[in-house]
Coordinates of C-alpha atoms in Angstrom, one line a residue:
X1 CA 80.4 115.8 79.7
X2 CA 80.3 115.7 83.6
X3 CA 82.6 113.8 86.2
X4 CA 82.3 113.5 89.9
X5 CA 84.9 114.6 92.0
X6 CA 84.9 115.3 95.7
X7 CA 86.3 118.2 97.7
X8 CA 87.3 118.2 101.7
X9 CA 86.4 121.3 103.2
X10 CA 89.1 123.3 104.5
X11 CA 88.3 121.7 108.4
X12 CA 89.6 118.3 106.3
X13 CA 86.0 117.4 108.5
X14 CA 83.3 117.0 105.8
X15 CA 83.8 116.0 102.1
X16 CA 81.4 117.5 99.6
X17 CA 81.0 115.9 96.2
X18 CA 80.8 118.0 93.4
X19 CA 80.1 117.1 89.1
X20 CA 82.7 119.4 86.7
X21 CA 82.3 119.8 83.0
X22 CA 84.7 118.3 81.6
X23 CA 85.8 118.4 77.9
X24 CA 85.4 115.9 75.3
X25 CA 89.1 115.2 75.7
X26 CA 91.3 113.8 72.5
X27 CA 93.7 111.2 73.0
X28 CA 96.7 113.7 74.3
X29 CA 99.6 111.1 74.0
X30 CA 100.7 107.8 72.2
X31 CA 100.6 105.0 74.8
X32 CA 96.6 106.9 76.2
X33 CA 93.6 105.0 75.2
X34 CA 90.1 106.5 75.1
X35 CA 87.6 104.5 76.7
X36 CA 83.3 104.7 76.9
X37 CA 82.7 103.6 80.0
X38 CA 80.1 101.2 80.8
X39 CA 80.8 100.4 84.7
X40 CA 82.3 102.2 87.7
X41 CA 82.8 100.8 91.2
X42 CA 82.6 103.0 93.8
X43 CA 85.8 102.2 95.7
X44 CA 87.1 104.6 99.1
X45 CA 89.3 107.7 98.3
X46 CA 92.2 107.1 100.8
X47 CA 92.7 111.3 101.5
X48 CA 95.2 110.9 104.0
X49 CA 97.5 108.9 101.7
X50 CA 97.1 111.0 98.7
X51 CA 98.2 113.6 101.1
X52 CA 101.5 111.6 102.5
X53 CA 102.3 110.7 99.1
X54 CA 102.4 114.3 98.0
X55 CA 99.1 113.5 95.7
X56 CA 96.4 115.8 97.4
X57 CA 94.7 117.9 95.4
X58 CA 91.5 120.5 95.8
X59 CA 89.5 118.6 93.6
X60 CA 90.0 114.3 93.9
X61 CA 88.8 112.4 91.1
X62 CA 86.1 110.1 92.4
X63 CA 85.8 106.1 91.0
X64 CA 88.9 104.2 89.7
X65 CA 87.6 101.1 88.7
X66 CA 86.0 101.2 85.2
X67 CA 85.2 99.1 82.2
X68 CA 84.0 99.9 79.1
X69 CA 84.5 99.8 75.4
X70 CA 87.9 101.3 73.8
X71 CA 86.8 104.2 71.3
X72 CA 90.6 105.3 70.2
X73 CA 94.0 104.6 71.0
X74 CA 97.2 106.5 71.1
X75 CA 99.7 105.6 67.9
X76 CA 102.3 103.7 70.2
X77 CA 99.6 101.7 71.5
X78 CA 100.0 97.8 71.0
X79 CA 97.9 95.8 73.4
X80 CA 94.2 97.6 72.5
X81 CA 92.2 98.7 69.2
X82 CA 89.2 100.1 69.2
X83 CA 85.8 98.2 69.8
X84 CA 87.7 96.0 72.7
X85 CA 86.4 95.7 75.7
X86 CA 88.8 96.4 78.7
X87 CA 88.5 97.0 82.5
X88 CA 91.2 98.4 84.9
X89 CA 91.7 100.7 87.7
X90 CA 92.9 104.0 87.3
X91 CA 96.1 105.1 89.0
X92 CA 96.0 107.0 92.8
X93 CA 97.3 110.5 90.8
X94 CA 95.0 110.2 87.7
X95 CA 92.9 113.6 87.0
X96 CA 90.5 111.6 85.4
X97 CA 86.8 110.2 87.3
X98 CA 85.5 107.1 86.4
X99 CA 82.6 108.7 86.9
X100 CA 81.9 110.3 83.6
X101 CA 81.1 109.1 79.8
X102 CA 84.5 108.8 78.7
X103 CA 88.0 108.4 80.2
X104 CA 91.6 108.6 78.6
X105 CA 93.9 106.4 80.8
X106 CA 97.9 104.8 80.1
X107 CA 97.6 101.2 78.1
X108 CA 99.7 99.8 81.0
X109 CA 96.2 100.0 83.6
X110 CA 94.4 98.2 81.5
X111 CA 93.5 94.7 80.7
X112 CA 91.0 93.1 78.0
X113 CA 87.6 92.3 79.8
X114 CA 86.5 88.5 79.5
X115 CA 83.9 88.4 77.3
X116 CA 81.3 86.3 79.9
X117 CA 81.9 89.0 82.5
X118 CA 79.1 91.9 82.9
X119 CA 80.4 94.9 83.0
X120 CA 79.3 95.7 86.7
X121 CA 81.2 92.5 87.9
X122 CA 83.9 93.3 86.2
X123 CA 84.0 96.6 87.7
X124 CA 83.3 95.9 91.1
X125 CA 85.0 93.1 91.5
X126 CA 88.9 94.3 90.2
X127 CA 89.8 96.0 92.8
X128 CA 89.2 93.2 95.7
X129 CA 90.7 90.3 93.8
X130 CA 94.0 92.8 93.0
X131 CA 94.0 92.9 96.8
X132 CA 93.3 89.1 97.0
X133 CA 95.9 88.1 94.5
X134 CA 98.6 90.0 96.2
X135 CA 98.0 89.0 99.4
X136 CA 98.1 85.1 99.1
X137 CA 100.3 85.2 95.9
X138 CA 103.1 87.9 96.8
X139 CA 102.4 88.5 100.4
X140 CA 102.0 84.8 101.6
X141 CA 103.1 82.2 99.3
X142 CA 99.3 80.1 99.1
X143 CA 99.9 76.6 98.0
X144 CA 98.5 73.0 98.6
X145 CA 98.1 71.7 102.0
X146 CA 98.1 75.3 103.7
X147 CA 95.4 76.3 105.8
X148 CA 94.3 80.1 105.4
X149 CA 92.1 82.3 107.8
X150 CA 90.1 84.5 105.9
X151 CA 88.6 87.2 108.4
X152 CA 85.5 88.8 107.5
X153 CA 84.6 85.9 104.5
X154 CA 81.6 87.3 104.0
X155 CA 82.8 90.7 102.7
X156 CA 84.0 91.0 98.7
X157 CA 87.8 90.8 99.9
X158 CA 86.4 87.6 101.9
X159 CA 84.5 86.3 99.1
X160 CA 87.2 86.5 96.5
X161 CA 90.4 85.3 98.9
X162 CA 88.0 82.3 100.0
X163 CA 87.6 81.3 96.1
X164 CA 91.3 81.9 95.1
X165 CA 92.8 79.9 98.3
X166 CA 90.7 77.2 97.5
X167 CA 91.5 77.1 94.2
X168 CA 95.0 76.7 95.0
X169 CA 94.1 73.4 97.4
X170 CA 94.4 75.4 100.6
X171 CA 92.2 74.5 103.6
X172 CA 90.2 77.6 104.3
X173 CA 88.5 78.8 107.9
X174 CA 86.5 81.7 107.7
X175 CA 84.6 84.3 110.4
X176 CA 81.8 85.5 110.2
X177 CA 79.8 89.1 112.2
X178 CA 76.3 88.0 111.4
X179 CA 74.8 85.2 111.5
X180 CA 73.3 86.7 107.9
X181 CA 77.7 86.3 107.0
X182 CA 77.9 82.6 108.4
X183 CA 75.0 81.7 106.4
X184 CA 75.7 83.3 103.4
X185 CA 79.3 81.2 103.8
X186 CA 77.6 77.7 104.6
X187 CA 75.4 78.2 101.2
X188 CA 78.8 79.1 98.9
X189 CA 79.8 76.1 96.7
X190 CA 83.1 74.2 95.7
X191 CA 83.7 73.9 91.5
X192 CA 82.3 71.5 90.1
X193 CA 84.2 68.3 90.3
X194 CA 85.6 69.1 93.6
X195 CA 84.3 67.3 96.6
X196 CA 85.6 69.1 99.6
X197 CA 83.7 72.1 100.7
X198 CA 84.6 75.6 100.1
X199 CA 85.2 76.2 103.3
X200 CA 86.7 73.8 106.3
X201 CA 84.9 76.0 109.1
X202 CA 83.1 79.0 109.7
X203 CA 83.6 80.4 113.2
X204 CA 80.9 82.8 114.0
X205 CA 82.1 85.8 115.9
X206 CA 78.9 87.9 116.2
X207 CA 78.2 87.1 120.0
X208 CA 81.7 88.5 120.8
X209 CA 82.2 85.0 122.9
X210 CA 84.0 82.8 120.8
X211 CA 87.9 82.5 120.5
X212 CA 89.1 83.0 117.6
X213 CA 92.3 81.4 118.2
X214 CA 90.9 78.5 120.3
X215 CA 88.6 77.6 117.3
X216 CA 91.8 77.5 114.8
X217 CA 94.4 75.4 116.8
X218 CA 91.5 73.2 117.7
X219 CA 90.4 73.2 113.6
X220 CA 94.5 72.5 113.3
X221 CA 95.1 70.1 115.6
X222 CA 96.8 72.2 118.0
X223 CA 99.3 73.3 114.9
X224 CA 98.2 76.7 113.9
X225 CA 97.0 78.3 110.8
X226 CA 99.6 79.1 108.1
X227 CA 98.0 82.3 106.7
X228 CA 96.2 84.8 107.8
X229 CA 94.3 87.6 105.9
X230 CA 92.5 90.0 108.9
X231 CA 90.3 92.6 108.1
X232 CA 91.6 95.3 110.9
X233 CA 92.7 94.2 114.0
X234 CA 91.8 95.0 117.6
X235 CA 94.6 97.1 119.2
X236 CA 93.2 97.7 122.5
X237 CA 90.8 96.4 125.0
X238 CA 86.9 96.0 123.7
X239 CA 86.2 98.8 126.2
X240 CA 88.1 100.8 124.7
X241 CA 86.8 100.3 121.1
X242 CA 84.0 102.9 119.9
X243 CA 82.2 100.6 117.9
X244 CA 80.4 97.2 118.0
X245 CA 82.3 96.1 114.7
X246 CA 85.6 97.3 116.1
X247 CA 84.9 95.1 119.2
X248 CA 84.3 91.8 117.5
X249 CA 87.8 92.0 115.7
X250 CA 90.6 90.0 116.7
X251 CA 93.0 91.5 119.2
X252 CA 96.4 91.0 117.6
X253 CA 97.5 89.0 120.3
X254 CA 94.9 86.2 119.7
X255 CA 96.1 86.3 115.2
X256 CA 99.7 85.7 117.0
X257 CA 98.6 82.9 119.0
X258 CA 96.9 81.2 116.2
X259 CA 99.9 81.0 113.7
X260 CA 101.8 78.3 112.7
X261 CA 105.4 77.9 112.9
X262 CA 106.4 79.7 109.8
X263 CA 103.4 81.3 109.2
X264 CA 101.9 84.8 107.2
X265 CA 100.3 87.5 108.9
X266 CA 98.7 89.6 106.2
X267 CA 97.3 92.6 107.9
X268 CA 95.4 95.6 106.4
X269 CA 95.8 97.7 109.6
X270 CA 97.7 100.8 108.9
X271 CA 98.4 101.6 112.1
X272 CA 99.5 98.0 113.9
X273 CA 102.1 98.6 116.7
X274 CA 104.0 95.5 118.1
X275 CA 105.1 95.4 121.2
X276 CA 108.4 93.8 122.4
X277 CA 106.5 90.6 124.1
X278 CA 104.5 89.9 120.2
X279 CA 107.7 90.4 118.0
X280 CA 109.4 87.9 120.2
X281 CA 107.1 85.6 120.0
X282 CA 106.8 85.9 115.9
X283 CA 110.6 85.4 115.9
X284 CA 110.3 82.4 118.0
X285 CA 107.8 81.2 115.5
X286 CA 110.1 82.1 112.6
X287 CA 106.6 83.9 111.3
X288 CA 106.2 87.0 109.1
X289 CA 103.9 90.1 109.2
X290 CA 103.2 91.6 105.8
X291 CA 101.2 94.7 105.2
X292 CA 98.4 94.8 102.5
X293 CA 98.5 97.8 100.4
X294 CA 97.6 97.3 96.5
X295 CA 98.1 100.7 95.6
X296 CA 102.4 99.5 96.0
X297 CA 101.8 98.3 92.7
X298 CA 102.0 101.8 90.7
X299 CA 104.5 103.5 92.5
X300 CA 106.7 101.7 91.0
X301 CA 107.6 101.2 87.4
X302 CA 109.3 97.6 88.1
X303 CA 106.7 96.3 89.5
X304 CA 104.7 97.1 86.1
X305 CA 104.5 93.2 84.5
X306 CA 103.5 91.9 87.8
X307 CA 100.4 94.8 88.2
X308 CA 99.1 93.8 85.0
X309 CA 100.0 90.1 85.6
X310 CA 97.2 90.1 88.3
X311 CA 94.6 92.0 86.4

């Protein structure tokens, strides 16, 4: 049996991928379940924080978002038997690809697979609404009557936090960087039964012209929007940005301006420095800054019901 795994080359400046023969491994412990996989998203493999989380290893296993059928479980194992069909996302220190036939992975990553879902949508679509679900749910609070920015809407994280805010009666603005994004927004559809549209506005950022901020307090009546969900943020001057994409986010200064009183900043940006002049206006605002990162969810034991909560 093969699995793909990828290798950085000793610059760290290329990364090769590479199949290994694996063995037709047995269930090694009691709470393992062996699983044929069916699906397999193809998600980024985050090198730099394997390596500050002491993680790194010469070979990476590549794909972490699988479903498939279970073949045999562990003897301690409660939640699965075999013939069920399950999807989950491996941990970020797993040896095993989801790349391959067959993977053994901890009961606690996985979760039974709705029975209506495909196996490729359940796959590929895990990972962003784990990201989704955190970030209105743990990171900002969502609930009805708030109005939530969704940068990027058109992207799968976009697609998925549009659905979910809406679902929890939030008014929802979106951006789009083509006008193949803003159309693709217009056309999504509200749940049957539910007459106000999917989404309040889309503000379409491709010519780099509009304001983002401008276009929310104006959509708010001058009040601000109450969450926020960016999808990178602009730290310096568009001159000094090296790509087009880079130059049509948000400068972090303009998400500041366009909170509410009170309001959630959920930012995936790594890297986000504050200056003095933005962190005093947040505390005049009484507003928060949270960082997005779903991998927080397994480095902690504790945090174990909630993980599988979500999923």
């Amino acid at each position: 049996m093969k699995a793909l795994y990828c290798q950085q080359n000793s610059s760290g400046e290329e990364i090769i991928f590479v199949f290994q023969e694996r063995d037709n491994l047995p269930v090694a412990r009691d709470n393992d379940v062996k699983i044929q996989v069916k699906a397999c998203a193809l998600s980024w493999t985050d090198i730099k924080l394997l390596s500050e989380m002491k993680m790194k290893k010469e070979f990476l296993p590549v794909g972490r978002e699988i479903a498939g059928v279970v073949l045999e479980v562990g003897s301690k194992v409660s939640f699965f038997q075999p013939d069920d069909e399950v999807v989950g996302i491996l941990p970020l220190d797993s040896e095993e690809s989801g790349l391959c036939e067959v993977a053994v992975i901890h009961e606690h990553y996985l979760v039974h697979k709705p029975e209506k879902v495909p196996w490729v949508e359940a796959a590929g679509t895990i990972r962003d609404g784990l990201r989704a679900y955190t970030a209105l749910h743990y990171l900002s609070h969502v609930s009805p009557g708030k109005t939530v920015l969704v940068m990027d809407g058109a992207s799968p994280f976009g697609t998925i936090a549009i659905q979910l805010a809406q679902h929890r009666g939030a008014k929802v603005i979106s951006t789009a960087y083509s006008l193949e994004d803003k159309q693709y927004l217009e056309r999504l559809r509200p749940p049957v039964g539910m007459r106000q549209p999917l989404i309040a506005r889309v503000i379409d950022v491709s010519n780099g012209k509009t304001d983002v901020a401008e276009s929310c307090l104006e959509e708010t009546g001058g009040l601000g929007v109450d969450i926020v969900l960016d999808a990178g943020v602009r730290l310096y001057s568009k001159e000094d940005e090296s790509t087009l994409k880079q130059q049509l986010l948000p400068h972090k200064h303009d998400i500041i301006t366009l909170l509410s009183a009170g309001g959630h900043w959920v930012t995936t940006e790594k890297n986000l420095q504050l200056d003095p002049p933005d962190s005093h206006c947040l505390f005049l605002k009484g507003a928060t800054v949270s960082f997005l990162n779903d991998e927080v969810w397994n480095l902690s034991n504790v945090q174990q019901g909630k993980y599988l909560y979500i999923l």
